[in-house]
Amino acid sequence: MVERRMSVATHWGSFIAVVDSGRLVRIEPRGDDPAPSPIGPGMVTAADDSARVLRPAVRKGWLNGLPRARDTARGEDAFVEVSWDDAITLVSDELRRVRSQHGDSAVFGGSYGWASAGGFHNAQGQLHRFLALGGGYTDSRNTYSTAALEVILPHVIGGHPWSYQSRMPMWDEIAENCELVVAFGGLALKNSQINAGGLARHQTQNLQRQWPKGSGGS
């Protein structure tokens, strides 16, 4: 066995990927990460899991031309794999149809989510660029996590939409000045295993241990 070891960056932090003959065989934590996420090693089995989508697939009823406005099979129908050429043709034909009948604003640029921790390979960014180059689309505003805060709090505390984050105390300020910390779910260590921009070192656990004895969460 000739193994190759390489650094990889993921949603859940930086790891060492061990590859043998082009196949991922093991994920190891980096030595400089004080609290590696246990999610990382799961990528080994996820690479070949039966639930992984390997090629384009189209809902069977849609592919067979059933009435789409009243198709009760949506959400229950099976999916049929098609070639990349067929998939590209189907998507391009539908985009032309919608734009010609309803205009660019009828195309919704969805795919909102954590599809990638990178910038260039971010699924939402690539989709929006593609739709913009095609003529335009309808986008969404704010986030599904903190949209109400972004809109309302500037009218309450002033500042820009992200003021509620920029005004939060830092970990060292909490440790130095707080006698009691009360949290409602948001400080769970599992929530700190992931970051949209990627993580190098998981420091939350060590930072929380700096809090005064007696601090608690509920």
Tab-separated table of C-alpha atoms in Angstrom:
chain	number	residue	atom	x	y	z
A	1	MET	CA	0.000	0.000	0.000
A	2	VAL	CA	1.365	3.388	-1.039
A	3	GLU	CA	-0.479	6.081	0.866
A	4	ARG	CA	-0.452	9.779	0.102
A	5	ARG	CA	-1.289	12.338	2.762
A	6	MET	CA	-2.617	15.785	1.921
A	7	SER	CA	-4.263	18.679	3.693
A	8	VAL	CA	-7.932	19.314	2.928
A	9	ALA	CA	-10.246	22.140	4.007
A	10	THR	CA	-13.919	21.404	4.648
A	11	HIS	CA	-17.003	22.864	6.310
A	12	TRP	CA	-15.945	21.103	9.497
A	13	GLY	CA	-12.331	22.180	9.591
A	14	SER	CA	-8.954	21.250	8.146
A	15	PHE	CA	-7.962	17.592	8.091
A	16	ILE	CA	-5.364	15.240	6.670
A	17	ALA	CA	-6.761	13.083	3.863
A	18	VAL	CA	-5.068	9.720	3.394
A	19	VAL	CA	-5.378	8.438	-0.186
A	20	ASP	CA	-4.351	5.039	-1.548
A	21	SER	CA	-4.390	4.382	-5.310
A	22	GLY	CA	-6.641	7.388	-5.866
A	23	ARG	CA	-9.144	6.283	-3.225
A	24	LEU	CA	-9.860	8.122	0.018
A	25	VAL	CA	-9.219	5.628	2.824
A	26	ARG	CA	-8.936	7.740	5.964
A	27	ILE	CA	-9.466	11.242	7.376
A	28	GLU	CA	-7.192	12.257	10.238
A	29	PRO	CA	-7.292	15.379	12.421
A	30	ARG	CA	-4.561	17.964	12.120
A	31	GLY	CA	-2.183	18.231	15.033
A	32	ASP	CA	-2.751	21.978	15.396
A	33	ASP	CA	-6.543	21.705	15.845
A	34	PRO	CA	-7.274	21.598	19.596
A	35	ALA	CA	-10.785	20.100	19.192
A	36	PRO	CA	-11.237	18.456	15.756
A	37	SER	CA	-14.798	17.875	14.611
A	38	PRO	CA	-15.841	14.203	14.674
A	39	ILE	CA	-17.831	14.817	11.476
A	40	GLY	CA	-14.736	14.941	9.263
A	41	PRO	CA	-13.900	11.206	9.269
A	42	GLY	CA	-17.430	10.485	8.045
A	43	MET	CA	-16.459	11.825	4.624
A	44	VAL	CA	-14.743	8.493	3.904
A	45	THR	CA	-18.001	6.514	3.851
A	46	ALA	CA	-19.992	9.435	2.399
A	47	ALA	CA	-17.864	9.328	-0.759
A	48	ASP	CA	-19.322	5.939	-1.730
A	49	ASP	CA	-22.652	6.045	0.090
A	50	SER	CA	-25.692	4.757	-1.770
A	51	ALA	CA	-27.504	8.051	-1.085
A	52	ARG	CA	-24.959	10.074	-3.056
A	53	VAL	CA	-26.175	11.556	-6.352
A	54	LEU	CA	-23.700	10.465	-9.025
A	55	ARG	CA	-25.316	11.780	-12.226
A	56	PRO	CA	-28.223	14.013	-13.337
A	57	ALA	CA	-31.714	12.734	-12.531
A	58	VAL	CA	-35.145	14.009	-13.563
A	59	ARG	CA	-38.489	13.324	-11.931
A	60	LYS	CA	-40.238	10.613	-13.943
A	61	GLY	CA	-43.608	12.355	-14.256
A	62	TRP	CA	-41.994	15.633	-15.357
A	63	LEU	CA	-39.843	13.786	-17.896
A	64	ASN	CA	-42.918	12.049	-19.328
A	65	GLY	CA	-44.729	15.354	-19.804
A	66	LEU	CA	-47.427	15.078	-17.143
A	67	PRO	CA	-49.386	18.311	-16.461
A	68	ARG	CA	-46.946	20.131	-14.201
A	69	ALA	CA	-49.421	22.520	-12.592
A	70	ARG	CA	-51.614	19.697	-11.309
A	71	ASP	CA	-49.108	16.844	-11.027
A	72	THR	CA	-49.939	15.133	-7.733
A	73	ALA	CA	-46.853	12.892	-7.979
A	74	ARG	CA	-44.530	15.725	-7.050
A	75	GLY	CA	-42.712	14.799	-3.848
A	76	GLU	CA	-43.537	11.115	-4.297
A	77	ASP	CA	-42.403	10.371	-7.845
A	78	ALA	CA	-39.301	8.368	-8.745
A	79	PHE	CA	-36.266	9.954	-10.386
A	80	VAL	CA	-34.768	8.778	-13.669
A	81	GLU	CA	-31.070	9.184	-14.451
A	82	VAL	CA	-30.250	10.955	-17.716
A	83	SER	CA	-27.039	11.871	-19.526
A	84	TRP	CA	-25.372	15.238	-18.988
A	85	ASP	CA	-26.239	16.233	-22.577
A	86	ASP	CA	-29.925	15.472	-21.985
A	87	ALA	CA	-29.902	17.288	-18.634
A	88	ILE	CA	-28.343	20.408	-20.167
A	89	THR	CA	-30.889	20.384	-22.990
A	90	LEU	CA	-33.828	20.030	-20.576
A	91	VAL	CA	-32.631	22.884	-18.355
A	92	SER	CA	-31.812	25.242	-21.225
A	93	ASP	CA	-35.167	24.561	-22.928
A	94	GLU	CA	-37.053	25.297	-19.705
A	95	LEU	CA	-35.129	28.520	-19.076
A	96	ARG	CA	-35.898	29.686	-22.616
A	97	ARG	CA	-39.575	28.781	-22.190
A	98	VAL	CA	-39.982	30.606	-18.879
A	99	ARG	CA	-38.089	33.693	-20.010
A	100	SER	CA	-39.963	33.941	-23.288
A	101	GLN	CA	-43.396	33.508	-21.655
A	102	HIS	CA	-42.916	35.301	-18.331
A	103	GLY	CA	-39.699	37.328	-18.435
A	104	ASP	CA	-36.404	37.104	-16.546
A	105	SER	CA	-38.035	37.921	-13.204
A	106	ALA	CA	-39.894	34.586	-13.334
A	107	VAL	CA	-36.575	32.728	-12.904
A	108	PHE	CA	-35.835	32.320	-9.185
A	109	GLY	CA	-32.186	31.929	-8.212
A	110	GLY	CA	-32.594	29.454	-5.354
A	111	SER	CA	-30.080	26.916	-4.059
A	112	TYR	CA	-29.692	28.788	-0.786
A	113	GLY	CA	-27.596	26.813	1.618
A	114	TRP	CA	-24.224	25.615	2.846
A	115	ALA	CA	-23.250	23.746	-0.294
A	116	SER	CA	-19.618	24.788	-0.060
A	117	ALA	CA	-17.243	26.341	2.424
A	118	GLY	CA	-15.322	27.936	-0.425
A	119	GLY	CA	-15.980	31.076	-2.393
A	120	PHE	CA	-15.467	30.074	-6.014
A	121	HIS	CA	-17.077	26.654	-5.726
A	122	ASN	CA	-20.071	27.928	-3.761
A	123	ALA	CA	-23.156	26.453	-5.441
A	124	GLN	CA	-25.302	29.531	-4.876
A	125	GLY	CA	-22.675	31.886	-6.267
A	126	GLN	CA	-22.157	29.788	-9.379
A	127	LEU	CA	-25.907	29.471	-9.989
A	128	HIS	CA	-26.480	33.206	-9.638
A	129	ARG	CA	-23.619	34.003	-11.985
A	130	PHE	CA	-25.003	31.568	-14.548
A	131	LEU	CA	-28.544	32.992	-14.346
A	132	ALA	CA	-27.266	36.583	-14.508
A	133	LEU	CA	-25.265	35.847	-17.648
A	134	GLY	CA	-28.394	34.312	-19.165
A	135	GLY	CA	-30.401	37.504	-18.834
A	136	GLY	CA	-31.324	37.962	-15.172
A	137	TYR	CA	-33.335	36.365	-12.375
A	138	THR	CA	-35.137	36.998	-9.092
A	139	ASP	CA	-32.845	36.804	-6.066
A	140	SER	CA	-33.591	36.525	-2.350
A	141	ARG	CA	-32.563	38.979	0.359
A	142	ASN	CA	-31.151	38.453	3.845
A	143	THR	CA	-30.598	34.995	5.300
A	144	TYR	CA	-32.857	32.221	6.524
A	145	SER	CA	-31.017	32.294	9.873
A	146	THR	CA	-31.133	35.929	10.956
A	147	ALA	CA	-33.322	37.773	8.434
A	148	ALA	CA	-35.595	39.314	11.084
A	149	LEU	CA	-32.590	40.529	13.091
A	150	GLU	CA	-30.959	42.050	10.022
A	151	VAL	CA	-34.096	44.014	9.154
A	152	ILE	CA	-35.465	44.998	12.582
A	153	LEU	CA	-32.461	45.596	14.850
A	154	PRO	CA	-30.938	48.510	12.881
A	155	HIS	CA	-34.158	50.397	13.731
A	156	VAL	CA	-33.772	49.471	17.399
A	157	ILE	CA	-30.033	49.756	18.109
A	158	GLY	CA	-28.972	51.728	15.021
A	159	GLY	CA	-26.124	50.905	12.693
A	160	HIS	CA	-25.916	48.577	9.720
A	161	PRO	CA	-27.793	45.244	9.341
A	162	TRP	CA	-24.950	43.303	10.977
A	163	SER	CA	-24.590	45.616	13.981
A	164	TYR	CA	-25.999	42.970	16.273
A	165	GLN	CA	-22.930	40.848	15.521
A	166	SER	CA	-20.263	43.542	15.505
A	167	ARG	CA	-21.435	44.765	18.929
A	168	MET	CA	-21.288	41.383	20.603
A	169	PRO	CA	-18.572	40.936	23.257
A	170	MET	CA	-15.559	38.789	22.415
A	171	TRP	CA	-14.788	35.562	24.265
A	172	ASP	CA	-11.990	37.128	26.325
A	173	GLU	CA	-14.281	40.022	27.309
A	174	ILE	CA	-16.924	37.553	28.503
A	175	ALA	CA	-14.363	35.597	30.534
A	176	GLU	CA	-12.968	38.761	32.126
A	177	ASN	CA	-16.156	40.670	32.903
A	178	CYS	CA	-19.094	38.270	33.235
A	179	GLU	CA	-20.133	36.619	36.470
A	180	LEU	CA	-22.951	34.591	34.894
A	181	VAL	CA	-23.524	33.468	31.314
A	182	VAL	CA	-27.022	32.310	30.354
A	183	ALA	CA	-27.483	30.855	26.865
A	184	PHE	CA	-30.509	29.391	25.138
A	185	GLY	CA	-29.098	26.746	22.809
A	186	GLY	CA	-26.817	28.916	20.707
A	187	LEU	CA	-23.585	28.081	22.516
A	188	ALA	CA	-23.731	24.321	21.990
A	189	LEU	CA	-20.276	23.089	20.975
A	190	LYS	CA	-21.756	21.170	18.033
A	191	ASN	CA	-22.781	24.508	16.509
A	192	SER	CA	-19.142	25.605	16.377
A	193	GLN	CA	-17.956	22.650	14.297
A	194	ILE	CA	-18.871	24.343	11.027
A	195	ASN	CA	-18.268	27.712	9.396
A	196	ALA	CA	-19.289	29.023	5.980
A	197	GLY	CA	-15.785	30.314	5.307
A	198	GLY	CA	-14.115	27.157	6.529
A	199	LEU	CA	-12.328	26.486	9.796
A	200	ALA	CA	-8.668	25.957	10.612
A	201	ARG	CA	-8.806	25.464	14.380
A	202	HIS	CA	-11.784	24.700	16.639
A	203	GLN	CA	-11.220	27.043	19.594
A	204	THR	CA	-14.704	27.391	21.089
A	205	GLN	CA	-14.295	24.603	23.657
A	206	ASN	CA	-11.081	26.068	25.101
A	207	LEU	CA	-12.535	29.581	25.067
A	208	GLN	CA	-15.646	28.480	26.954
A	209	ARG	CA	-13.442	26.870	29.600
A	210	GLN	CA	-12.055	30.325	30.365
A	211	TRP	CA	-15.431	31.400	31.728
A	212	PRO	CA	-15.772	31.844	35.492
A	213	LYS	CA	-16.887	28.817	37.455
A	214	GLY	CA	-20.615	28.906	37.967
A	215	SER	CA	-21.471	30.220	34.511
A	216	GLY	CA	-24.151	28.086	32.978
A	217	GLY	CA	-26.427	27.613	30.031
A	218	SER	CA	-30.025	26.570	29.656
